Amino acid sequence: MKRDIFQGLADPTRRAILVLLTTQAMTPNALAEKFDTTRQAVSKHIKILKECELVGQRKTGREIYYHFKADKMKEIDHWLEQFRKHWDDRFDQLDQVLSNLKTKKR
C-alpha cells in the first residue's frame, strides 16, 4: 500500500526516525534504542515510512538496515515552493512599506 508522503511526516516519532536515518542506516533495534517505546512500535512507524517511500531497506546478513530516501523529500519541497513564493512576495511588500516610511521620516 502506498501512502501519501505527508502521512509519513504527520507523526513526531516518524519525523525523529527520519532525522536519525539522515546520518546513517540503522536497524529497527538500533532505532528502538533511541526512543522510549517498543521495537514493535518503531517497526510500525518504519512500515509507514516505507509505504510513503521515505525510507528504503537493505539486508546485510540477518540484519535489515533502513536508510533515508532524500529524493522523496523533493515532493515536499515542490509543494512548499508555492508558499515560498507567497511569503517572498509578502516580504517584498513589507520591505517596500518600510522603505516608504523611512523616506517619509527624512
XYZ file of C-alpha atoms in Angstrom:
106
model
C 0.000 0.000 0.000
C 1.386 3.350 -0.993
C 0.707 6.251 1.347
C 0.848 9.982 0.937
C 4.195 11.427 1.979
C 2.520 13.765 4.463
C 1.109 10.788 6.364
C 4.690 9.751 6.969
C 5.608 13.140 8.346
C 2.465 13.617 10.427
C 3.821 11.781 13.459
C 6.679 13.247 15.570
C 8.249 9.821 16.139
C 8.409 9.176 12.387
C 9.985 12.586 11.851
C 12.563 11.773 14.540
C 13.284 8.427 12.871
C 13.899 10.229 9.574
C 16.308 12.628 11.258
C 18.249 9.684 12.695
C 18.348 7.968 9.317
C 19.753 11.048 7.576
C 23.132 10.386 9.178
C 23.334 6.607 8.869
C 21.402 3.453 8.001
C 20.081 1.753 11.103
C 18.427 -1.496 12.134
C 14.998 -1.454 13.841
C 16.661 -2.439 17.124
C 19.147 0.439 16.903
C 16.303 2.837 16.151
C 14.181 1.485 19.023
C 17.033 2.170 21.461
C 16.702 5.880 20.655
C 13.060 6.034 21.720
C 11.103 5.342 24.871
C 8.890 2.836 23.096
C 8.877 -0.793 21.991
C 10.652 -2.208 18.964
C 7.248 -3.219 17.610
C 6.044 0.382 17.761
C 9.169 1.546 15.928
C 8.653 -1.205 13.348
C 5.110 0.073 12.715
C 6.475 3.573 12.158
C 9.121 2.192 9.783
C 6.425 0.310 7.881
C 4.507 3.542 7.332
C 7.691 5.367 6.301
C 8.389 2.578 3.795
C 4.848 2.850 2.411
C 5.460 6.568 1.971
C 8.748 5.715 0.221
C 10.656 7.888 2.676
C 12.889 5.013 3.758
C 14.403 2.100 1.930
C 15.871 -1.112 3.232
C 18.962 -3.154 2.606
C 19.530 -6.625 4.005
C 23.015 -7.373 5.270
C 23.284 -10.910 6.615
C 20.444 -11.361 9.065
C 20.005 -7.646 9.695
C 17.831 -5.217 7.787
C 19.161 -1.676 7.616
C 16.822 1.201 6.867
C 18.041 4.309 5.120
C 16.595 7.712 4.341
C 15.464 8.328 0.744
C 16.216 12.009 0.261
C 14.795 12.131 -3.267
C 11.285 11.594 -1.928
C 11.566 14.805 0.109
C 11.623 16.729 -3.177
C 7.845 16.250 -3.332
C 7.558 18.283 -0.149
C 9.970 20.876 -1.477
C 7.849 21.272 -4.615
C 4.687 21.582 -2.559
C 6.277 24.182 -0.263
C 7.503 26.203 -3.229
C 4.071 27.773 -3.709
C 4.200 29.087 -0.132
C 7.773 30.361 -0.531
C 6.648 32.463 -3.487
C 3.730 33.809 -1.450
C 5.962 34.704 1.507
C 8.658 36.183 -0.718
C 6.019 38.459 -2.260
C 4.746 39.430 1.193
C 8.251 40.229 2.451
C 8.929 42.280 -0.669
C 5.768 44.273 0.039
C 6.848 44.762 3.665
C 10.283 45.947 2.521
C 8.580 48.476 0.258
C 6.331 49.757 3.076
C 9.295 50.097 5.441
C 11.315 51.850 2.773
C 8.465 54.317 2.162
C 8.119 55.016 5.894
C 11.857 55.587 6.200
C 11.764 58.011 3.266
C 8.818 59.972 4.754
C 10.647 60.437 8.102
C 13.530 62.249 6.403
